[in-house]
């Protein structure tokens, strides 16, 4: 049997193993479950939404990452994927959708328009959604390639896996939400 150097084996998590059992911390198990069961809520307004649709297709297959079920209800979603140009009138809608999501929740700004307003430096375009909701991952590009969107999803998976179970109750997190006037 020849050794294939392209195959990378994942290291087992810290824990105690024996004949027929493996013990680890509850936090690591919850993190692993969160990592592989993220449900995205696509909030697509422009061309970045088309790239997200390509990410859902068979060639890129977002389902490999446990996100094959896009949710169109904020109450059943973990990740808010904001894609495209967001007008200032839509800012309160984005904030309302974010507030309706249950904890833990993550936000991904996909594309130049969602990250920074893009080429639309006008009075009517929100210059980045981080003005209305806290953003966890920025995916640059105009529009970003599906590989970039998958990379952003993998960054959220890293956050979900390694986040402390008590982080969302911390004074720092509460202060962050208060700075956005979110309860």
XYZ file of C-alpha atoms in Angstrom, residues 56-161:
106
model
C -25.099 26.098 -3.416
C -24.724 24.222 -6.722
C -23.133 20.831 -7.226
C -19.756 22.130 -8.395
C -18.946 23.948 -5.138
C -21.436 22.103 -2.894
C -21.844 24.091 0.303
C -23.471 21.007 1.846
C -20.000 19.545 2.398
C -19.737 22.032 5.254
C -23.055 21.212 6.916
C -24.826 24.252 5.463
C -26.976 22.657 2.802
C -30.174 23.942 4.363
C -30.566 27.653 3.775
C -33.102 29.064 6.164
C -35.404 31.850 5.102
C -36.671 32.381 8.615
C -34.387 34.281 11.011
C -35.588 32.192 13.938
C -34.143 29.051 12.344
C -30.783 30.428 11.207
C -27.294 30.678 12.709
C -25.516 32.751 10.069
C -26.751 35.926 8.450
C -25.113 36.186 5.026
C -25.581 39.770 3.845
C -24.781 39.947 0.145
C -24.963 42.980 -2.079
C -25.805 46.650 -1.856
C -27.713 47.614 1.267
C -29.586 50.916 1.044
C -29.849 52.996 4.201
C -33.595 52.316 4.224
C -32.810 48.587 4.416
C -30.482 48.996 7.416
C -33.293 48.692 9.985
C -34.557 45.562 8.193
C -31.113 43.928 8.413
C -30.977 44.850 12.101
C -34.457 43.435 12.719
C -33.552 40.168 10.997
C -30.389 39.969 13.137
C -32.353 40.603 16.335
C -34.825 37.841 15.455
C -32.050 35.257 15.148
C -31.385 33.185 18.241
C -27.995 32.932 19.906
C -25.405 31.954 18.906
C -25.515 33.907 15.690
C -22.855 35.033 13.274
C -22.838 37.609 10.479
C -20.898 37.377 7.226
C -20.593 40.457 4.995
C -20.245 39.080 1.463
C -18.927 41.351 -1.262
C -17.557 44.867 -1.397
C -21.001 46.476 -1.061
C -21.885 44.705 2.184
C -18.360 45.198 3.552
C -17.849 48.865 2.725
C -20.514 50.162 0.354
C -18.483 49.147 -2.685
C -18.401 51.589 -5.578
C -21.618 53.208 -4.367
C -20.295 56.096 -2.265
C -23.653 57.867 -2.211
C -26.045 59.226 0.388
C -28.484 56.344 -0.068
C -26.114 53.355 0.312
C -25.040 52.038 3.692
C -21.241 52.124 3.789
C -20.872 48.678 5.342
C -23.354 46.628 7.329
C -21.099 46.882 10.366
C -22.836 50.223 10.928
C -26.040 48.400 11.930
C -24.998 44.881 13.069
C -21.728 43.397 14.345
C -19.903 41.489 11.591
C -17.857 38.366 12.312
C -16.386 37.606 8.869
C -15.798 39.817 5.839
C -15.657 38.211 2.377
C -14.145 40.730 -0.064
C -14.696 40.864 -3.797
C -16.970 42.381 -6.380
C -18.550 39.871 -6.600
C -16.581 37.302 -4.598
C -15.974 33.911 -6.145
C -17.800 30.906 -4.652
C -14.469 29.714 -3.229
C -14.234 32.941 -1.228
C -17.742 32.454 0.136
C -16.802 28.911 1.174
C -13.677 30.292 2.834
C -15.820 32.771 4.770
C -18.089 29.912 5.841
C -15.049 27.962 7.045
C -13.955 31.010 9.107
C -17.386 30.985 10.779
C -16.977 27.248 11.387
C -13.700 27.981 13.184
C -15.448 30.618 15.297
C -18.326 28.253 16.096
C -16.020 25.411 17.072
